[in-house]
mmCIF file of C-alpha atoms and ligand atoms in Angstrom:
data_model
loop_
_atom_site.group_PDB
_atom_site.id
_atom_site.type_symbol
_atom_site.label_atom_id
_atom_site.label_comp_id
_atom_site.label_asym_id
_atom_site.label_seq_id
_atom_site.Cartn_x
_atom_site.Cartn_y
_atom_site.Cartn_z
ATOM 1 C CA MET G 28 -25.178 -70.578 -0.195
ATOM 2 C CA SER G 29 -22.697 -68.169 -1.692
ATOM 3 C CA PHE G 30 -19.135 -67.720 -0.476
ATOM 4 C CA ILE G 31 -18.595 -64.934 -2.988
ATOM 5 C CA THR G 32 -19.072 -61.755 -1.019
ATOM 6 C CA ARG G 33 -18.209 -58.239 -2.025
ATOM 7 C CA GLY G 34 -14.932 -58.485 -0.109
ATOM 8 C CA PHE G 35 -13.693 -61.268 -2.393
ATOM 9 C CA ARG G 36 -13.953 -59.052 -5.451
ATOM 10 C CA GLY G 37 -11.225 -56.828 -4.075
ATOM 11 C CA ARG G 38 -10.933 -53.062 -3.930
ATOM 12 C CA GLY G 39 -14.692 -52.663 -4.085
ATOM 13 C CA ARG G 40 -14.864 -53.503 -7.760
ATOM 14 C CA THR G 41 -18.382 -54.000 -8.985
ATOM 15 C CA GLU G 42 -19.183 -56.531 -11.655
ATOM 16 C CA ASP G 43 -22.761 -55.343 -11.980
ATOM 17 C CA ALA G 44 -22.031 -51.885 -13.395
ATOM 18 C CA PRO G 45 -23.725 -51.273 -16.763
ATOM 19 C CA PRO G 46 -20.809 -51.566 -19.234
ATOM 20 C CA GLU G 47 -22.044 -48.650 -21.330
ATOM 21 C CA ARG G 48 -21.477 -46.369 -18.343
ATOM 22 C CA VAL G 49 -17.857 -47.420 -17.765
ATOM 23 C CA PRO G 50 -15.397 -45.726 -20.146
ATOM 24 C CA PRO G 51 -12.680 -47.736 -21.916
ATOM 25 C CA GLY G 52 -9.929 -48.984 -19.622
ATOM 26 C CA GLN G 53 -11.869 -48.134 -16.454
ATOM 27 C CA TYR G 54 -13.447 -50.366 -13.793
ATOM 28 C CA ALA G 55 -16.357 -49.443 -11.555
ATOM 29 C CA THR G 56 -15.813 -49.367 -7.808
ATOM 30 C CA ARG G 57 -17.961 -48.767 -4.758
ATOM 31 C CA ASP G 58 -15.004 -47.261 -2.906
ATOM 32 C CA PHE G 59 -14.240 -43.578 -2.975
ATOM 33 C CA PRO G 60 -10.429 -43.455 -3.131
ATOM 34 C CA VAL G 61 -8.633 -40.290 -2.061
ATOM 35 C CA LEU G 62 -6.087 -38.961 -4.552
ATOM 36 C CA SER G 63 -4.162 -35.870 -3.551
ATOM 37 C CA ALA G 64 -0.800 -34.617 -4.767
ATOM 38 C CA GLY G 65 -0.017 -33.115 -1.350
ATOM 39 C CA PRO G 66 -1.323 -32.767 2.190
ATOM 40 C CA THR G 67 -4.986 -32.003 2.837
ATOM 41 C CA PRO G 68 -5.296 -28.282 3.545
ATOM 42 C CA ARG G 69 -7.642 -27.279 6.348
ATOM 43 C CA VAL G 70 -9.594 -24.318 5.031
ATOM 44 C CA SER G 71 -11.805 -22.567 7.579
ATOM 45 C CA LEU G 72 -15.164 -21.300 6.431
ATOM 46 C CA ASP G 73 -14.291 -17.814 7.749
ATOM 47 C CA GLU G 74 -11.358 -17.513 5.378
ATOM 48 C CA TRP G 75 -12.981 -19.364 2.480
ATOM 49 C CA ARG G 76 -13.218 -17.358 -0.759
ATOM 50 C CA PHE G 77 -13.889 -18.205 -4.381
ATOM 51 C CA THR G 78 -12.331 -15.569 -6.625
ATOM 52 C CA LEU G 79 -13.142 -15.198 -10.301
ATOM 53 C CA VAL G 80 -10.975 -13.122 -12.628
ATOM 54 C CA ASP G 81 -12.602 -12.576 -15.997
ATOM 55 C CA ALA G 82 -10.796 -12.246 -19.313
ATOM 56 C CA ASP G 83 -10.757 -8.438 -18.930
ATOM 57 C CA GLY G 84 -8.960 -8.778 -15.584
ATOM 58 C CA ASN G 85 -11.993 -7.854 -13.467
ATOM 59 C CA GLU G 86 -12.095 -9.695 -10.165
ATOM 60 C CA ARG G 87 -15.041 -10.699 -8.047
ATOM 61 C CA ALA G 88 -15.235 -12.993 -5.048
ATOM 62 C CA TRP G 89 -17.761 -14.934 -2.995
ATOM 63 C CA ASP G 90 -17.321 -15.798 0.662
ATOM 64 C CA TRP G 91 -18.867 -18.838 2.318
ATOM 65 C CA PRO G 92 -22.252 -17.271 3.238
ATOM 66 C CA GLN G 93 -22.501 -15.813 -0.281
ATOM 67 C CA LEU G 94 -21.780 -19.232 -1.785
ATOM 68 C CA LEU G 95 -24.521 -20.828 0.304
ATOM 69 C CA ALA G 96 -26.948 -18.061 -0.747
ATOM 70 C CA LEU G 97 -26.536 -18.905 -4.435
ATOM 71 C CA PRO G 98 -29.009 -21.332 -6.017
ATOM 72 C CA ALA G 99 -27.834 -24.853 -5.287
ATOM 73 C CA GLU G 100 -28.290 -27.918 -7.446
ATOM 74 C CA THR G 101 -28.016 -31.575 -6.524
ATOM 75 C CA VAL G 102 -26.721 -33.744 -9.332
ATOM 76 C CA THR G 103 -26.097 -37.478 -9.625
ATOM 77 C CA VAL G 104 -23.154 -38.170 -11.908
ATOM 78 C CA ASP G 105 -20.498 -40.762 -12.734
ATOM 79 C CA ILE G 106 -16.866 -39.867 -12.026
ATOM 80 C CA HIS G 107 -13.785 -41.295 -13.738
ATOM 81 C CA CYS G 108 -10.246 -41.139 -12.339
ATOM 82 C CA VAL G 109 -7.306 -41.512 -14.704
ATOM 83 C CA THR G 110 -5.913 -44.211 -12.342
ATOM 84 C CA LYS G 111 -8.770 -46.315 -13.801
ATOM 85 C CA TRP G 112 -11.477 -46.333 -11.158
ATOM 86 C CA SER G 113 -14.915 -45.034 -12.009
ATOM 87 C CA LYS G 114 -17.683 -44.468 -9.499
ATOM 88 C CA LEU G 115 -21.255 -44.417 -10.734
ATOM 89 C CA ASP G 116 -24.184 -42.442 -9.361
ATOM 90 C CA THR G 117 -22.346 -40.078 -7.041
ATOM 91 C CA SER G 118 -24.521 -37.297 -5.646
ATOM 92 C CA TRP G 119 -23.221 -33.784 -5.152
ATOM 93 C CA THR G 120 -24.734 -30.456 -4.132
ATOM 94 C CA GLY G 121 -23.248 -27.168 -5.205
ATOM 95 C CA VAL G 122 -23.519 -24.124 -7.409
ATOM 96 C CA ALA G 123 -23.306 -24.395 -11.179
ATOM 97 C CA MET G 124 -20.420 -22.501 -12.776
ATOM 98 C CA ASP G 125 -23.098 -20.880 -14.956
ATOM 99 C CA THR G 126 -24.244 -18.987 -11.862
ATOM 100 C CA PHE G 127 -20.775 -17.527 -11.229
ATOM 101 C CA LEU G 128 -20.428 -16.673 -14.908
ATOM 102 C CA ALA G 129 -23.860 -15.085 -15.324
ATOM 103 C CA ASP G 130 -22.612 -11.486 -15.049
ATOM 104 C CA VAL G 131 -19.261 -12.015 -16.741
ATOM 105 C CA ALA G 132 -19.157 -10.016 -19.962
ATOM 106 C CA ASN G 133 -15.917 -11.539 -21.227
ATOM 107 C CA PRO G 134 -15.278 -15.121 -20.102
ATOM 108 C CA GLY G 135 -12.525 -15.697 -22.673
ATOM 109 C CA SER G 136 -11.904 -19.167 -24.045
ATOM 110 C CA HIS G 137 -10.135 -20.945 -21.184
ATOM 111 C CA ALA G 138 -10.323 -21.344 -17.439
ATOM 112 C CA LEU G 139 -7.516 -22.069 -15.004
ATOM 113 C CA PHE G 140 -8.814 -23.195 -11.611
ATOM 114 C CA ARG G 141 -6.676 -22.744 -8.508
ATOM 115 C CA SER G 142 -6.779 -24.504 -5.179
ATOM 116 C CA HIS G 143 -5.460 -24.007 -1.675
ATOM 117 C CA GLY G 144 -2.059 -25.711 -1.690
ATOM 118 C CA GLY G 145 -1.220 -24.573 -5.219
ATOM 119 C CA TYR G 146 -2.946 -27.193 -7.397
ATOM 120 C CA THR G 147 -4.203 -25.912 -10.739
ATOM 121 C CA THR G 148 -6.112 -27.381 -13.671
ATOM 122 C CA ASN G 149 -7.173 -25.940 -17.022
ATOM 123 C CA LEU G 150 -10.371 -26.405 -19.013
ATOM 124 C CA PRO G 151 -12.052 -24.771 -21.978
ATOM 125 C CA VAL G 152 -14.780 -22.363 -20.879
ATOM 126 C CA ALA G 153 -17.101 -24.365 -23.153
ATOM 127 C CA ASP G 154 -16.713 -27.281 -20.714
ATOM 128 C CA ILE G 155 -17.703 -25.378 -17.570
ATOM 129 C CA ILE G 156 -20.930 -23.806 -18.860
ATOM 130 C CA ASP G 157 -24.372 -25.235 -19.654
ATOM 131 C CA GLY G 158 -24.666 -27.334 -16.518
ATOM 132 C CA GLN G 159 -21.380 -29.217 -16.872
ATOM 133 C CA ALA G 160 -19.449 -27.961 -13.835
ATOM 134 C CA TRP G 161 -20.212 -27.062 -10.229
ATOM 135 C CA ILE G 162 -18.554 -25.713 -7.128
ATOM 136 C CA ALA G 163 -19.689 -28.589 -4.921
ATOM 137 C CA TYR G 164 -19.839 -28.449 -1.128
ATOM 138 C CA GLN G 165 -21.895 -31.532 -0.284
ATOM 139 C CA TYR G 166 -21.348 -35.181 -1.157
ATOM 140 C CA GLU G 167 -24.240 -37.619 -0.685
ATOM 141 C CA GLY G 168 -26.103 -34.978 1.311
ATOM 142 C CA GLU G 169 -23.276 -34.383 3.803
ATOM 143 C CA GLN G 170 -20.745 -31.589 4.092
ATOM 144 C CA LEU G 171 -17.861 -32.439 1.748
ATOM 145 C CA GLU G 172 -14.993 -33.995 3.733
ATOM 146 C CA PRO G 173 -11.590 -32.258 3.634
ATOM 147 C CA ALA G 174 -9.959 -35.343 2.074
ATOM 148 C CA HIS G 175 -12.356 -35.127 -0.859
ATOM 149 C CA GLY G 176 -11.897 -31.391 -1.311
ATOM 150 C CA GLY G 177 -14.011 -29.769 1.356
ATOM 151 C CA PRO G 178 -15.121 -27.151 2.108
ATOM 152 C CA ALA G 179 -15.700 -26.977 -1.671
ATOM 153 C CA ARG G 180 -14.306 -28.464 -4.854
ATOM 154 C CA LEU G 181 -14.815 -28.145 -8.547
ATOM 155 C CA LEU G 182 -16.893 -30.968 -10.054
ATOM 156 C CA VAL G 183 -16.569 -31.596 -13.797
ATOM 157 C CA PRO G 184 -17.756 -35.174 -14.172
ATOM 158 C CA HIS G 185 -17.501 -35.450 -17.961
ATOM 159 C CA LEU G 186 -13.700 -35.129 -17.833
ATOM 160 C CA TYR G 187 -11.154 -37.223 -15.897
ATOM 161 C CA PHE G 188 -11.455 -36.445 -12.216
ATOM 162 C CA TRP G 189 -8.089 -34.652 -11.956
ATOM 163 C CA LYS G 190 -9.933 -31.700 -13.549
ATOM 164 C CA SER G 191 -12.210 -31.569 -10.491
ATOM 165 C CA ALA G 192 -9.944 -29.402 -8.340
ATOM 166 C CA LYS G 193 -10.300 -30.043 -4.623
ATOM 167 C CA TRP G 194 -10.162 -27.109 -2.140
ATOM 168 C CA VAL G 195 -10.846 -24.797 -5.060
ATOM 169 C CA ASN G 196 -10.358 -21.117 -4.322
ATOM 170 C CA GLY G 197 -10.508 -19.406 -7.660
ATOM 171 C CA VAL G 198 -10.688 -19.400 -11.412
ATOM 172 C CA GLU G 199 -8.880 -17.219 -13.922
ATOM 173 C CA LEU G 200 -10.516 -16.790 -17.305
ATOM 174 C CA SER G 201 -8.522 -15.767 -20.340
ATOM 175 C CA ASP G 202 -7.981 -16.317 -24.034
ATOM 176 C CA ASP G 203 -4.783 -18.255 -23.259
ATOM 177 C CA ASP G 204 -4.836 -21.953 -22.454
ATOM 178 C CA ARG G 205 -2.275 -22.422 -19.689
ATOM 179 C CA PRO G 206 -1.613 -25.998 -18.530
ATOM 180 C CA GLY G 207 -2.429 -26.839 -14.933
ATOM 181 C CA PHE G 208 -0.529 -29.102 -12.532
ATOM 182 C CA TRP G 209 -1.067 -32.560 -14.066
ATOM 183 C CA GLU G 210 -1.412 -31.156 -17.576
ATOM 184 C CA SER G 211 2.138 -29.800 -17.335
ATOM 185 C CA TYR G 212 3.382 -33.237 -16.114
ATOM 186 C CA GLY G 213 2.314 -35.020 -19.279
ATOM 187 C CA TYR G 214 -1.350 -35.688 -18.662
ATOM 188 C CA HIS G 215 -3.721 -34.914 -21.489
ATOM 189 C CA ASN G 216 -4.668 -31.269 -21.841
ATOM 190 C CA TYR G 217 -8.391 -32.058 -22.227
ATOM 191 C CA GLY G 218 -8.923 -35.457 -20.556
ATOM 192 C CA ASP G 219 -12.057 -36.977 -22.064
ATOM 193 C CA PRO G 220 -12.481 -40.427 -20.453
ATOM 194 C CA TRP G 221 -14.650 -41.686 -23.330
ATOM 195 C CA ARG G 222 -11.787 -41.012 -25.771
ATOM 196 C CA GLU G 223 -9.277 -42.322 -23.216
ATOM 197 C CA GLN G 224 -7.320 -39.073 -23.236
ATOM 198 C CA ARG G 225 -5.051 -39.963 -20.326
ATOM 199 C CA TYR G 226 -1.685 -38.630 -21.457
ATOM 200 C CA ALA G 227 -0.505 -35.960 -23.882
ATOM 201 C CA GLY G 228 -0.701 -37.500 -27.343
ATOM 202 C CA ASP G 229 -3.535 -39.943 -26.522
HETATM 203 N N1 MTE K 318 -6.339 -29.517 -5.152
HETATM 204 C C1 MTE K 318 -6.275 -30.764 -5.656
HETATM 205 N N2 MTE K 318 -7.303 -31.199 -6.382
HETATM 206 C C2 MTE K 318 -7.283 -32.433 -6.931
HETATM 207 C C3 MTE K 318 -6.162 -33.266 -6.762
HETATM 208 C C4 MTE K 318 -5.084 -32.774 -5.995
HETATM 209 O O1 MTE K 318 -4.051 -33.440 -5.802
HETATM 210 N N3 MTE K 318 -5.173 -31.515 -5.457
HETATM 211 N N4 MTE K 318 -6.134 -34.525 -7.334
HETATM 212 C C5 MTE K 318 -7.007 -34.722 -8.489
HETATM 213 C C6 MTE K 318 -7.115 -36.108 -8.873
HETATM 214 S S1 MTE K 318 -5.816 -36.765 -9.733
HETATM 215 C C7 MTE K 318 -8.251 -36.830 -8.666
HETATM 216 S S2 MTE K 318 -8.471 -38.389 -9.280
HETATM 217 C C8 MTE K 318 -9.322 -36.297 -7.809
HETATM 218 C C9 MTE K 318 -9.500 -37.205 -6.640
HETATM 219 O O2 MTE K 318 -10.552 -36.770 -5.841
HETATM 220 P P1 MTE K 318 -10.889 -37.608 -4.549
HETATM 221 O O3 MTE K 318 -9.656 -37.601 -3.692
HETATM 222 O O4 MTE K 318 -12.052 -36.923 -3.918
HETATM 223 O O5 MTE K 318 -11.220 -38.994 -5.021
HETATM 224 O O6 MTE K 318 -9.068 -34.995 -7.321
HETATM 225 C C10 MTE K 318 -8.406 -34.159 -8.235
HETATM 226 N N5 MTE K 318 -8.337 -32.845 -7.653
HETATM 227 MO MO1 MO K 319 -6.630 -38.794 -10.606
#
């Protein structure tokens, strides 16, 4: 008889996570915490747009039906929040950034993603191509909840999860690297969890 149930481990921590999949300083959890710097915006599908401005200043946009018409991928990935929780084997469905970038002649070197509510985050273009980033609209086979970024969020699992902008509505590509919201408050500009790049200078 065991009195040690999951509840006694606290905050959904899992002791059975393979250590090689948990980056330094992180713990694995079964929970899916919500971390938002402001209120959850309610974005209707009618008004939903994803706007891309390339490094030549050309703009293009996709509305919700156009997003759904793009080839979708379902990926199972591990996510790592800078507040030290990691969640293994999360399943997401969405459109690879490669698809949005396919016709872009000049992507520049850096991307600044924007969200409803004003959140921004910056990444090198090299980190959003080749199947590393998605505009995700389903989580575990269900419509993505507003609290977790629905209708659609950026998903960049190989970097700390603050780079995965919730309620994403656009990306600006350029040859300038402009810090986003957390990056300008002292978080690391790149944010590789495996190198524990939490804060500027790490
Ligand atoms: N628009 C927006 N996106 C955001 C945030 C935010 O405050 N606003 N928080 C970031 C942070 S710090 C983390 S850890 C994850 C949290 O995602 P979750 O709430 O789905 O766990 O979203 C990231 N994306
Ligand atoms: Mo975070």
